[in-house]
mmCIF file of C-alpha atoms in Angstrom:
data_model
loop_
_atom_site.group_PDB
_atom_site.id
_atom_site.type_symbol
_atom_site.label_atom_id
_atom_site.label_comp_id
_atom_site.label_asym_id
_atom_site.label_seq_id
_atom_site.Cartn_x
_atom_site.Cartn_y
_atom_site.Cartn_z
ATOM 1 C CA UNK A 30 109.115 133.408 5.220
ATOM 2 C CA UNK A 31 112.176 131.203 4.870
ATOM 3 C CA UNK A 32 110.531 129.248 8.435
ATOM 4 C CA UNK A 33 106.993 128.679 6.281
ATOM 5 C CA UNK A 34 109.382 127.677 3.797
ATOM 6 C CA UNK A 35 110.837 124.817 5.924
ATOM 7 C CA UNK A 36 107.574 123.460 7.441
ATOM 8 C CA UNK A 37 106.036 123.355 3.881
ATOM 9 C CA UNK A 38 109.690 121.627 2.739
ATOM 10 C CA UNK A 39 109.146 119.068 5.610
ATOM 11 C CA UNK A 40 105.968 118.536 5.043
ATOM 12 C CA UNK A 41 106.161 117.641 1.097
ATOM 13 C CA UNK A 42 109.261 114.666 2.510
ATOM 14 C CA UNK A 43 106.487 112.979 5.282
ATOM 15 C CA UNK A 44 103.697 112.200 3.192
ATOM 16 C CA UNK A 45 102.388 111.141 -0.054
ATOM 17 C CA UNK A 46 102.486 113.062 -2.869
ATOM 18 C CA UNK A 47 99.487 115.026 -3.581
ATOM 19 C CA UNK A 48 97.561 115.983 -6.817
ATOM 20 C CA UNK A 49 96.092 119.267 -7.289
ATOM 21 C CA UNK A 50 93.141 117.722 -7.289
ATOM 22 C CA UNK A 51 92.944 117.071 -3.855
ATOM 23 C CA UNK A 52 95.299 120.205 -3.699
ATOM 24 C CA UNK A 53 92.477 122.316 -4.748
ATOM 25 C CA UNK A 54 89.547 120.861 -2.981
ATOM 26 C CA UNK A 55 91.280 121.074 0.289
ATOM 27 C CA UNK A 56 92.258 124.753 -0.460
ATOM 28 C CA UNK A 57 88.576 125.111 -1.117
ATOM 29 C CA UNK A 58 87.266 123.468 2.159
ATOM 30 C CA UNK A 59 89.735 125.798 4.267
ATOM 31 C CA UNK A 60 88.374 128.616 2.916
ATOM 32 C CA UNK A 61 84.122 128.193 2.713
ATOM 33 C CA UNK A 62 82.099 130.459 4.801
ATOM 34 C CA UNK A 63 78.358 131.062 5.054
ATOM 35 C CA UNK A 64 77.056 133.769 3.829
ATOM 36 C CA UNK A 65 73.633 135.185 5.691
ATOM 37 C CA UNK A 66 71.147 135.313 2.928
ATOM 38 C CA UNK A 67 68.464 134.025 5.087
ATOM 39 C CA UNK A 68 67.449 131.354 3.918
ATOM 40 C CA UNK A 69 66.691 132.752 0.561
ATOM 41 C CA UNK A 70 69.088 129.904 -0.756
ATOM 42 C CA UNK A 71 66.910 126.589 0.403
ATOM 43 C CA UNK A 72 63.895 128.819 -0.722
ATOM 44 C CA UNK A 73 65.620 128.570 -4.642
ATOM 45 C CA UNK A 74 66.313 125.630 -4.359
ATOM 46 C CA UNK A 75 62.967 124.037 -2.915
ATOM 47 C CA UNK A 76 61.140 125.991 -5.959
ATOM 48 C CA UNK A 77 63.613 124.821 -8.905
ATOM 49 C CA UNK A 78 62.093 121.871 -10.737
ATOM 50 C CA UNK A 79 63.309 118.246 -10.277
ATOM 51 C CA UNK A 80 64.838 117.434 -13.462
ATOM 52 C CA UNK A 81 63.427 113.285 -12.928
ATOM 53 C CA UNK A 82 59.853 114.805 -11.822
ATOM 54 C CA UNK A 83 59.962 116.944 -15.099
ATOM 55 C CA UNK A 84 60.810 113.343 -16.922
ATOM 56 C CA UNK A 85 58.864 111.559 -14.998
ATOM 57 C CA UNK A 86 56.232 114.201 -16.095
ATOM 58 C CA UNK A 87 56.617 113.633 -20.197
ATOM 59 C CA UNK A 88 56.918 109.971 -20.064
ATOM 60 C CA UNK A 89 53.747 109.747 -18.806
ATOM 61 C CA UNK A 90 52.404 112.361 -21.444
ATOM 62 C CA UNK A 91 54.277 109.756 -23.512
ATOM 63 C CA UNK A 92 52.780 106.927 -22.673
ATOM 64 C CA UNK A 93 48.655 108.137 -21.742
ATOM 65 C CA UNK A 94 49.143 109.303 -25.817
ATOM 66 C CA UNK A 95 49.998 106.072 -26.553
ATOM 67 C CA UNK A 96 47.394 104.338 -24.930
ATOM 68 C CA UNK A 97 45.061 106.527 -26.484
ATOM 69 C CA UNK A 98 45.800 105.975 -29.747
ATOM 70 C CA UNK A 99 46.074 101.927 -29.889
ATOM 71 C CA UNK A 100 42.557 101.987 -28.075
ATOM 72 C CA UNK A 101 41.342 104.019 -31.457
ATOM 73 C CA UNK A 102 43.781 102.125 -33.617
ATOM 74 C CA UNK A 103 42.122 98.494 -32.545
ATOM 75 C CA UNK A 104 38.591 100.375 -31.558
ATOM 76 C CA UNK A 105 38.967 99.078 -28.025
ATOM 77 C CA UNK A 106 35.442 100.527 -27.754
ATOM 78 C CA UNK A 107 33.635 97.620 -29.232
ATOM 79 C CA UNK A 108 35.150 94.949 -26.461
ATOM 80 C CA UNK A 109 35.172 97.291 -23.818
ATOM 81 C CA UNK A 110 31.235 98.071 -24.440
ATOM 82 C CA UNK A 111 30.404 94.250 -25.051
ATOM 83 C CA UNK A 112 31.996 93.880 -21.919
ATOM 84 C CA UNK A 113 30.012 96.402 -19.936
ATOM 85 C CA UNK A 114 26.797 95.321 -21.475
ATOM 86 C CA UNK A 115 27.931 91.509 -20.356
ATOM 87 C CA UNK A 116 27.831 93.072 -16.738
ATOM 88 C CA UNK A 117 25.206 94.927 -16.899
ATOM 89 C CA UNK A 118 23.344 91.630 -17.669
ATOM 90 C CA UNK A 119 24.962 90.057 -15.501
ATOM 91 C CA UNK A 120 24.225 92.419 -11.820
ATOM 92 C CA UNK A 121 20.242 92.671 -13.583
ATOM 93 C CA UNK A 122 20.220 88.392 -13.013
ATOM 94 C CA UNK A 123 21.729 89.288 -9.873
ATOM 95 C CA UNK A 124 19.986 91.485 -7.738
ATOM 96 C CA UNK A 125 16.796 89.861 -9.457
ATOM 97 C CA UNK A 126 17.766 86.509 -7.726
ATOM 98 C CA UNK A 127 19.078 88.359 -4.391
ATOM 99 C CA UNK A 128 17.474 87.092 -1.602
ATOM 100 C CA UNK A 129 17.194 88.779 1.791
ATOM 101 C CA UNK A 130 19.808 86.322 3.401
ATOM 102 C CA UNK A 131 21.746 86.868 1.096
ATOM 103 C CA UNK A 132 21.822 90.986 1.026
ATOM 104 C CA UNK A 133 22.374 90.727 4.670
ATOM 105 C CA UNK A 134 25.548 88.977 4.050
ATOM 106 C CA UNK A 135 26.467 91.099 2.219
ATOM 107 C CA UNK A 136 26.202 94.162 4.276
ATOM 108 C CA UNK A 137 27.941 92.495 6.666
ATOM 109 C CA UNK A 138 30.969 91.501 4.650
ATOM 110 C CA UNK A 139 31.363 94.896 3.893
ATOM 111 C CA UNK A 140 31.183 96.425 7.396
ATOM 112 C CA UNK A 141 33.412 94.597 8.431
ATOM 113 C CA UNK A 142 35.956 95.324 5.544
ATOM 114 C CA UNK A 143 35.381 98.654 6.286
ATOM 115 C CA UNK A 144 35.598 99.088 10.026
ATOM 116 C CA UNK A 145 38.979 96.814 9.755
ATOM 117 C CA UNK A 146 39.931 99.411 7.265
ATOM 118 C CA UNK A 147 39.215 101.864 9.303
ATOM 119 C CA UNK A 148 40.736 100.242 12.356
ATOM 120 C CA UNK A 149 44.011 100.264 10.097
ATOM 121 C CA UNK A 150 44.189 103.828 9.332
ATOM 122 C CA UNK A 151 43.908 104.308 13.396
ATOM 123 C CA UNK A 152 46.779 102.353 13.767
ATOM 124 C CA UNK A 153 48.618 104.606 11.468
ATOM 125 C CA UNK A 154 48.640 107.921 13.367
ATOM 126 C CA UNK A 155 48.851 106.851 16.432
#
């Protein structure tokens, strides 16, 4: 017992003073051990909801409610219906003026874009 007391006094003189927090941290670091729980702790931790995910869902719901309220209060369906009617009228006018050459150019362009998109998706997985 006296030998350990002497060693303790010598080490205390050689090192800088250690705070209580550091002593406690050192003690617990030395005293840790793993309990065989066959992955139970990991399963529980993965099932716990993440706080940020919960807050994100709440914030999304609040924003969605605010958008619907503003849409209703400002009678947003009136300009929306006007825009949709204009779009429909422009589409009908454009289709009536459609020629075979412009239809062919449109099909070729959309096909090229689709092939380009597919090629990029394939590159990601290779």
